[in-house]
Short mmCIF file of C-alpha atoms in Angstrom, two decimals:
data_model
loop_
_atom_site.label_atom_id
_atom_site.label_comp_id
_atom_site.label_asym_id
_atom_site.label_seq_id
_atom_site.Cartn_x
_atom_site.Cartn_y
_atom_site.Cartn_z
CA PRO A 1 -18.47 -14.12 0.78
CA ALA A 2 -17.92 -16.59 3.90
CA ASN A 3 -20.00 -15.69 7.22
CA ILE A 4 -17.58 -15.41 9.77
CA SER A 5 -18.13 -15.44 13.55
CA LYS A 6 -14.22 -14.58 15.92
CA THR A 7 -12.74 -12.53 18.07
CA TYR A 8 -9.77 -10.57 16.00
CA GLN A 9 -6.79 -8.70 17.43
CA LEU A 10 -6.29 -5.40 15.06
CA ALA A 11 -2.75 -3.67 14.97
CA SER A 12 -3.04 0.42 15.08
CA THR A 13 -1.53 3.42 15.93
CA TYR A 14 -2.98 6.54 17.43
CA CYS A 15 -1.54 9.68 16.85
CA GLU A 16 -2.38 13.33 18.57
CA PRO A 17 -1.00 16.44 18.91
CA ASP A 18 0.72 17.39 21.70
CA SER A 19 -1.45 19.45 23.05
CA GLY A 20 -4.13 17.02 23.28
CA PRO A 21 -6.30 15.02 20.97
CA GLY A 22 -8.11 17.13 17.72
CA ARG A 23 -11.56 17.42 17.64
CA VAL A 24 -11.34 15.58 14.59
CA LEU A 25 -10.34 11.95 14.09
CA GLN A 26 -9.15 10.80 11.10
CA ILE A 27 -9.53 6.78 10.35
CA LEU A 28 -6.35 5.35 8.15
CA THR A 29 -6.80 2.53 6.80
CA HIS A 30 -4.15 1.00 3.72
CA GLY A 31 -4.44 -1.03 1.03
CA VAL A 32 -2.23 -3.88 -0.67
CA GLY A 33 1.33 -4.46 -0.52
CA PHE A 34 1.20 -2.15 3.49
CA ASP A 35 0.55 -2.03 6.46
CA ARG A 36 -0.48 0.66 8.44
CA ARG A 37 3.25 2.10 8.60
CA TYR A 38 2.22 3.31 4.97
CA TRP A 39 0.35 6.37 6.84
CA ASP A 40 3.50 7.43 8.68
CA PHE A 41 6.34 5.73 6.86
CA PRO A 42 9.43 5.40 8.93
CA ALA A 43 12.08 5.85 5.96
CA ASN A 44 13.83 9.25 5.48
CA GLY A 45 13.22 10.37 9.21
CA TYR A 46 9.24 10.24 8.28
CA ASN A 47 10.04 12.89 5.61
CA TYR A 48 7.25 11.08 3.57
CA SER A 49 4.55 10.72 6.75
CA TYR A 50 1.01 12.13 5.98
CA VAL A 51 0.25 10.91 9.49
CA ALA A 52 3.22 13.64 10.74
CA PRO A 53 1.96 16.84 9.63
CA VAL A 54 -1.84 16.02 9.90
CA VAL A 55 -0.84 15.88 13.49
CA ASP A 56 1.25 18.29 14.09
CA ASP A 57 0.28 20.76 11.55
CA TYR A 58 -3.19 20.51 11.24
CA GLY A 59 -4.06 19.37 14.90
CA TYR A 60 -6.17 16.40 13.87
CA SER A 61 -5.96 13.01 15.83
CA THR A 62 -5.28 10.03 13.39
CA PHE A 63 -6.00 6.45 14.11
CA SER A 64 -4.50 3.62 11.76
CA TRP A 65 -4.98 -0.11 11.77
CA ASP A 66 -3.55 -3.46 10.00
CA ARG A 67 -6.28 -4.91 7.47
CA VAL A 68 -7.13 -7.97 9.07
CA GLY A 69 -5.31 -10.76 8.49
CA ILE A 70 -2.43 -8.41 7.75
CA ALA A 71 1.15 -7.68 9.29
CA GLY A 72 0.37 -7.29 13.26
CA SER A 73 -3.77 -8.35 13.32
CA THR A 74 -4.90 -11.72 13.10
CA HIS A 75 -4.11 -13.82 10.85
CA GLY A 76 -6.42 -16.44 9.22
CA ASP A 77 -7.54 -18.93 5.96
CA PRO A 78 -6.65 -16.67 3.10
CA ILE A 79 -9.59 -18.08 0.96
CA ASN A 80 -12.29 -18.73 3.43
CA GLU A 81 -11.87 -16.27 6.35
CA ILE A 82 -9.80 -13.28 4.81
CA GLN A 83 -12.05 -11.44 2.21
CA GLY A 84 -12.87 -8.48 1.87
CA TRP A 85 -16.25 -7.53 3.87
CA LEU A 86 -14.76 -8.86 6.93
CA GLU A 87 -12.19 -6.24 6.71
CA VAL A 88 -15.25 -3.59 6.72
CA ALA A 89 -17.18 -5.35 9.25
CA ALA A 90 -13.23 -5.04 11.40
CA LEU A 91 -13.53 -1.48 10.08
CA LYS A 92 -17.06 -0.84 10.92
CA ALA A 93 -16.20 -2.41 14.39
CA LEU A 94 -13.19 0.09 15.35
CA THR A 95 -15.36 3.65 14.06
CA ASP A 96 -18.02 2.63 16.63
CA LYS A 97 -15.69 1.89 19.38
CA LEU A 98 -13.86 5.25 18.61
CA ARG A 99 -16.84 6.89 18.47
CA ALA A 100 -17.89 5.69 21.90
CA GLY A 101 -15.00 6.35 22.89
CA THR A 102 -14.33 3.06 24.57
CA ILE A 103 -10.59 1.54 22.99
CA PRO A 104 -8.55 2.73 26.26
CA GLU A 105 -5.39 2.93 24.29
CA VAL A 106 -6.94 6.06 22.75
CA GLY A 107 -9.24 7.33 25.63
CA THR A 108 -11.23 10.15 24.19
CA THR A 109 -14.16 10.61 22.02
CA PHE A 110 -14.02 13.21 18.90
CA ASP A 111 -17.03 15.43 17.80
CA LYS A 112 -16.27 14.30 14.40
CA ILE A 113 -14.54 11.51 12.26
CA VAL A 114 -12.89 11.17 8.56
CA HIS A 115 -12.89 7.94 6.85
CA VAL A 116 -9.62 8.19 4.45
CA GLY A 117 -8.45 4.86 2.77
CA HIS A 118 -5.67 4.48 0.23
CA SER A 119 -6.81 1.37 -3.24
CA LEU A 120 -7.92 -1.19 -1.13
CA GLY A 121 -8.17 1.00 1.72
CA THR A 122 -10.58 3.28 0.04
CA ILE A 123 -12.66 0.02 -1.84
CA HIS A 124 -13.14 -0.87 1.68
CA THR A 125 -14.67 2.94 3.33
CA PHE A 126 -16.24 2.96 0.25
CA ALA A 127 -18.31 -0.07 1.45
CA LEU A 128 -18.57 0.93 5.25
CA THR A 129 -20.35 3.96 4.04
CA ALA A 130 -22.90 2.69 1.45
CA ALA A 131 -24.24 0.42 4.32
CA TYR A 132 -23.31 2.66 6.91
CA PRO A 133 -24.28 5.62 5.14
CA ASN A 134 -24.01 7.79 8.93
CA ILE A 135 -21.33 6.56 10.62
CA SER A 136 -18.69 8.82 8.74
CA ASP A 137 -18.45 12.80 8.46
CA GLY A 138 -16.49 12.81 6.00
CA ILE A 139 -14.56 10.24 3.61
CA VAL A 140 -11.29 10.37 1.34
CA LEU A 141 -11.04 8.26 -1.34
CA THR A 142 -6.73 8.20 -2.44
CA GLY A 143 -5.45 5.35 -4.97
CA PHE A 144 -8.19 4.04 -6.42
CA ALA A 145 -10.78 4.42 -9.43
CA PRO A 146 -14.35 2.70 -9.70
CA SER A 147 -13.05 0.53 -13.11
CA PHE A 148 -10.97 -3.02 -12.73
CA SER A 149 -9.98 -2.29 -16.70
CA SER A 150 -6.33 -1.61 -15.65
CA ILE A 151 -6.27 -4.46 -12.89
CA THR A 152 -4.55 -6.59 -14.52
CA ALA A 153 -1.73 -4.26 -14.43
CA LEU A 154 -1.69 -5.30 -10.67
CA LEU A 155 -1.96 -8.92 -11.18
CA LEU A 156 0.81 -9.22 -14.00
CA GLY A 157 2.94 -5.67 -12.86
CA GLY A 158 3.27 -7.53 -9.45
CA ALA A 159 4.59 -11.20 -10.52
CA PHE A 160 3.03 -12.16 -7.69
CA ILE A 161 4.90 -15.41 -5.35
CA GLN A 162 3.40 -17.08 -2.37
CA ALA A 163 4.35 -15.06 0.57
CA SER A 164 6.43 -16.02 2.93
CA ASP A 165 6.30 -16.71 6.79
CA TYR A 166 1.90 -16.64 6.46
CA ALA A 167 0.16 -19.46 4.84
CA LYS A 168 -0.72 -20.80 1.68
CA GLY A 169 -3.00 -18.48 -0.56
CA TYR A 170 -1.23 -15.10 0.32
CA PHE A 171 1.11 -13.75 -1.87
CA GLU A 172 3.62 -11.56 -2.13
CA LEU A 173 5.39 -8.69 -4.71
CA SER A 174 8.39 -10.73 -5.78
CA TYR A 175 10.62 -8.61 -6.45
CA GLU A 176 11.36 -4.84 -5.85
CA GLY A 177 10.19 -4.16 -9.49
CA ALA A 178 7.13 -4.83 -9.38
CA MET A 179 7.03 -2.73 -6.19
CA GLU A 180 7.98 0.16 -8.14
CA ILE A 181 5.90 -1.19 -11.45
CA CYS A 182 2.63 -0.97 -9.21
CA PHE A 183 3.21 2.20 -6.88
CA PHE A 184 5.67 4.66 -8.20
CA ALA A 185 6.30 7.06 -11.37
CA PRO A 186 9.20 6.98 -13.58
CA GLY A 187 11.33 9.82 -12.48
CA HIS A 188 9.36 10.97 -9.57
CA PHE A 189 10.11 9.16 -6.94
CA ASP A 190 13.19 8.74 -4.32
CA PRO A 191 15.10 5.20 -5.22
CA ALA A 192 15.75 4.79 -1.42
CA ILE A 193 11.86 5.02 -0.43
CA LEU A 194 11.45 2.43 -3.18
CA THR A 195 13.72 0.27 -1.32
CA SER A 196 12.32 0.51 2.21
CA ALA A 197 9.00 -0.32 0.64
CA TYR A 198 9.46 -2.87 -0.88
CA GLU A 199 11.72 -4.33 1.88
CA SER A 200 8.50 -3.55 4.31
CA SER A 201 5.56 -5.05 1.95
CA THR A 202 2.94 -6.89 2.85
CA PRO A 203 0.71 -9.70 1.30
CA ILE A 204 -2.97 -10.07 -0.09
CA THR A 205 -5.08 -12.93 -0.11
CA VAL A 206 -6.40 -14.44 -2.74
CA GLY A 207 -10.47 -14.22 -0.69
CA GLU A 208 -9.71 -10.44 -0.84
CA LEU A 209 -8.95 -10.64 -4.29
CA PHE A 210 -12.40 -12.55 -5.30
CA THR A 211 -14.61 -10.33 -3.31
CA ILE A 212 -13.45 -6.52 -3.49
CA GLY A 213 -15.42 -6.16 -6.86
CA GLY A 214 -18.59 -6.58 -4.93
CA GLU A 215 -17.38 -4.22 -2.70
CA VAL A 216 -18.08 -0.90 -5.53
CA ALA A 217 -20.20 -2.78 -7.33
CA GLN A 218 -23.29 -0.54 -6.00
CA LEU A 219 -24.27 2.83 -5.38
CA ASN A 220 -23.77 4.70 -2.38
CA THR A 221 -26.19 7.18 -0.74
CA PHE A 222 -23.89 8.66 1.79
CA ALA A 223 -24.52 12.68 1.32
CA LYS A 224 -21.39 14.20 3.45
CA PRO A 225 -18.40 15.43 2.33
CA THR A 226 -16.44 13.66 0.01
CA PHE A 227 -12.84 14.06 -1.72
CA VAL A 228 -11.59 11.63 -3.99
CA ILE A 229 -7.65 12.05 -5.32
CA ALA A 230 -5.30 9.89 -7.61
CA GLY A 231 -1.57 9.97 -9.19
CA GLU A 232 -1.57 10.93 -12.37
CA ASN A 233 -0.14 7.92 -13.67
CA ASP A 234 -1.94 5.19 -11.67
CA LEU A 235 -1.03 2.42 -12.97
CA ILE A 236 -2.87 0.21 -11.45
CA PHE A 237 -6.22 1.53 -12.19
CA CYS A 238 -6.16 4.83 -14.71
CA GLY A 239 -3.88 2.64 -16.65
CA GLY A 240 -0.88 4.86 -16.08
CA ASP A 241 -3.00 8.02 -17.42
CA CYS A 242 -5.81 9.18 -15.04
CA TYR A 243 -6.63 12.01 -17.64
CA ALA A 244 -7.97 9.23 -19.99
CA THR A 245 -11.22 9.10 -20.11
CA GLY A 246 -12.46 8.82 -23.20
CA ASN A 247 -14.99 11.53 -22.59
CA PRO A 248 -14.00 14.79 -23.03
CA GLU A 249 -17.47 16.07 -20.82
CA LEU A 250 -15.34 13.74 -18.42
CA PRO A 251 -11.85 15.52 -16.83
CA SER A 252 -10.39 12.44 -14.89
CA ILE A 253 -11.15 9.11 -14.09
CA PRO A 254 -11.24 9.43 -10.14
CA ALA A 255 -14.08 11.79 -11.68
CA SER A 256 -16.11 8.96 -12.29
CA PHE A 257 -16.50 7.29 -8.63
CA ARG A 258 -19.20 10.54 -9.03
CA ALA A 259 -22.17 7.79 -10.68
CA LEU A 260 -21.41 5.86 -7.32
CA LEU A 261 -22.18 8.57 -5.00
CA PRO A 262 -24.77 11.38 -6.18
CA GLY A 263 -25.80 12.26 -3.18
CA ALA A 264 -22.02 13.29 -1.56
CA THR A 265 -22.23 16.49 -1.09
CA PRO A 266 -19.93 18.53 -1.89
CA PHE A 267 -18.27 15.59 -4.20
CA GLU A 268 -14.78 16.50 -5.42
CA ALA A 269 -11.97 14.87 -7.63
CA ALA A 270 -8.51 15.68 -8.02
CA VAL A 271 -5.34 14.21 -9.70
CA VAL A 272 -2.01 14.65 -8.57
CA ASN A 273 0.14 15.06 -11.26
CA ASP A 274 3.55 12.55 -11.70
CA THR A 275 2.75 10.20 -9.15
CA ALA A 276 1.75 7.22 -9.13
CA HIS A 277 -0.48 4.34 -6.91
CA GLY A 278 1.44 5.42 -3.69
CA MET A 279 0.24 8.31 -3.71
CA THR A 280 2.72 9.33 -0.26
CA LEU A 281 5.42 7.74 -1.04
CA GLY A 282 7.03 10.28 -4.19
CA TYR A 283 8.16 13.46 -4.39
CA SER A 284 4.49 14.90 -4.61
CA HIS A 285 3.75 13.65 -1.08
CA VAL A 286 3.26 16.56 0.19
CA GLU A 287 1.10 18.03 -2.25
CA VAL A 288 -1.16 15.07 -1.89
CA THR A 289 -1.46 15.54 1.86
CA SER A 290 -2.41 19.16 1.64
CA LYS A 291 -4.71 18.68 -0.92
CA ILE A 292 -6.70 16.52 1.42
CA GLN A 293 -6.48 18.99 4.71
CA GLU A 294 -7.68 21.66 2.31
CA PHE A 295 -10.56 19.67 0.96
CA LEU A 296 -11.15 18.80 4.85
CA GLY A 297 -10.81 22.47 5.99
CA GLU A 298 -12.57 24.15 3.64
CA ASN A 299 -15.68 21.38 3.97
CA GLY A 300 -16.48 22.48 7.99
CA LEU A 301 -13.84 19.22 9.20
CA ALA A 302 -11.17 21.09 9.97
CA ASN A 303 -9.52 21.37 13.49
CA LYS A 304 -10.31 24.19 16.23
CA ALA A 305 -7.08 25.14 15.81
CA SER A 306 -5.07 26.82 12.39
CA CYS A 307 -2.34 26.01 11.72
CA SER A 308 1.06 28.11 12.46
#
């Protein structure tokens, strides 16, 4: 990793209930192929939005952001600058400011903060809490398992090419079928959502690819509520079957995260059937969202207001 000292602008979106800020904030970090719109996907009248029910039905505030170097955030050198640890540092800075209430556009503080990541965003969330175990009150790790044995599925299935409108060293999915291979479960998605996802997709940098492995190559002493959830058909991290552990005592590949988070209390892992890597974009997106909120609600991270 390179040592970087620079000021970055981070594109972000803050949402809160009509009745005012929730007492719990969810900080949402997206993964490869997307920007912050992954969490509030606009196609189909926002029917696939994670943010909408979380805010409107469960009463949380949410804060989503574009990773450094991607979409609306400051771009940079894709090899020596835009790396995993830089993005973790950005997430740390955002969290500190949100905890202190010093982001003017948010204008409030929160009783508790939960970090929710998807894919690369999960890797960053893990690395953040490994370095700063008290920075979060709970974490939700979606679309990732602590094994890179199937990562070639992303590299081959993605058929990456040099990204247009970005410097050399940024790579993007080359065609719509690559998005389908990497993110969608056959027969369990709306083709129009696939098209929208591909048309709004974002690149990954060489620097990210070379540094993300080190983010999870460590034990994490985080001791607070931890929920790991993945799609049954996740090709990138489960080889297409998240139940195929080869160990009768290990119920799923996501459950193997326990070995890296031995002190997480409570720790729970779940697999959503008929779902792939793009967990919020398949037909089972409602189940994905509800399982996350159920876990938070059962472990002291619900808002005071009940759903109606």
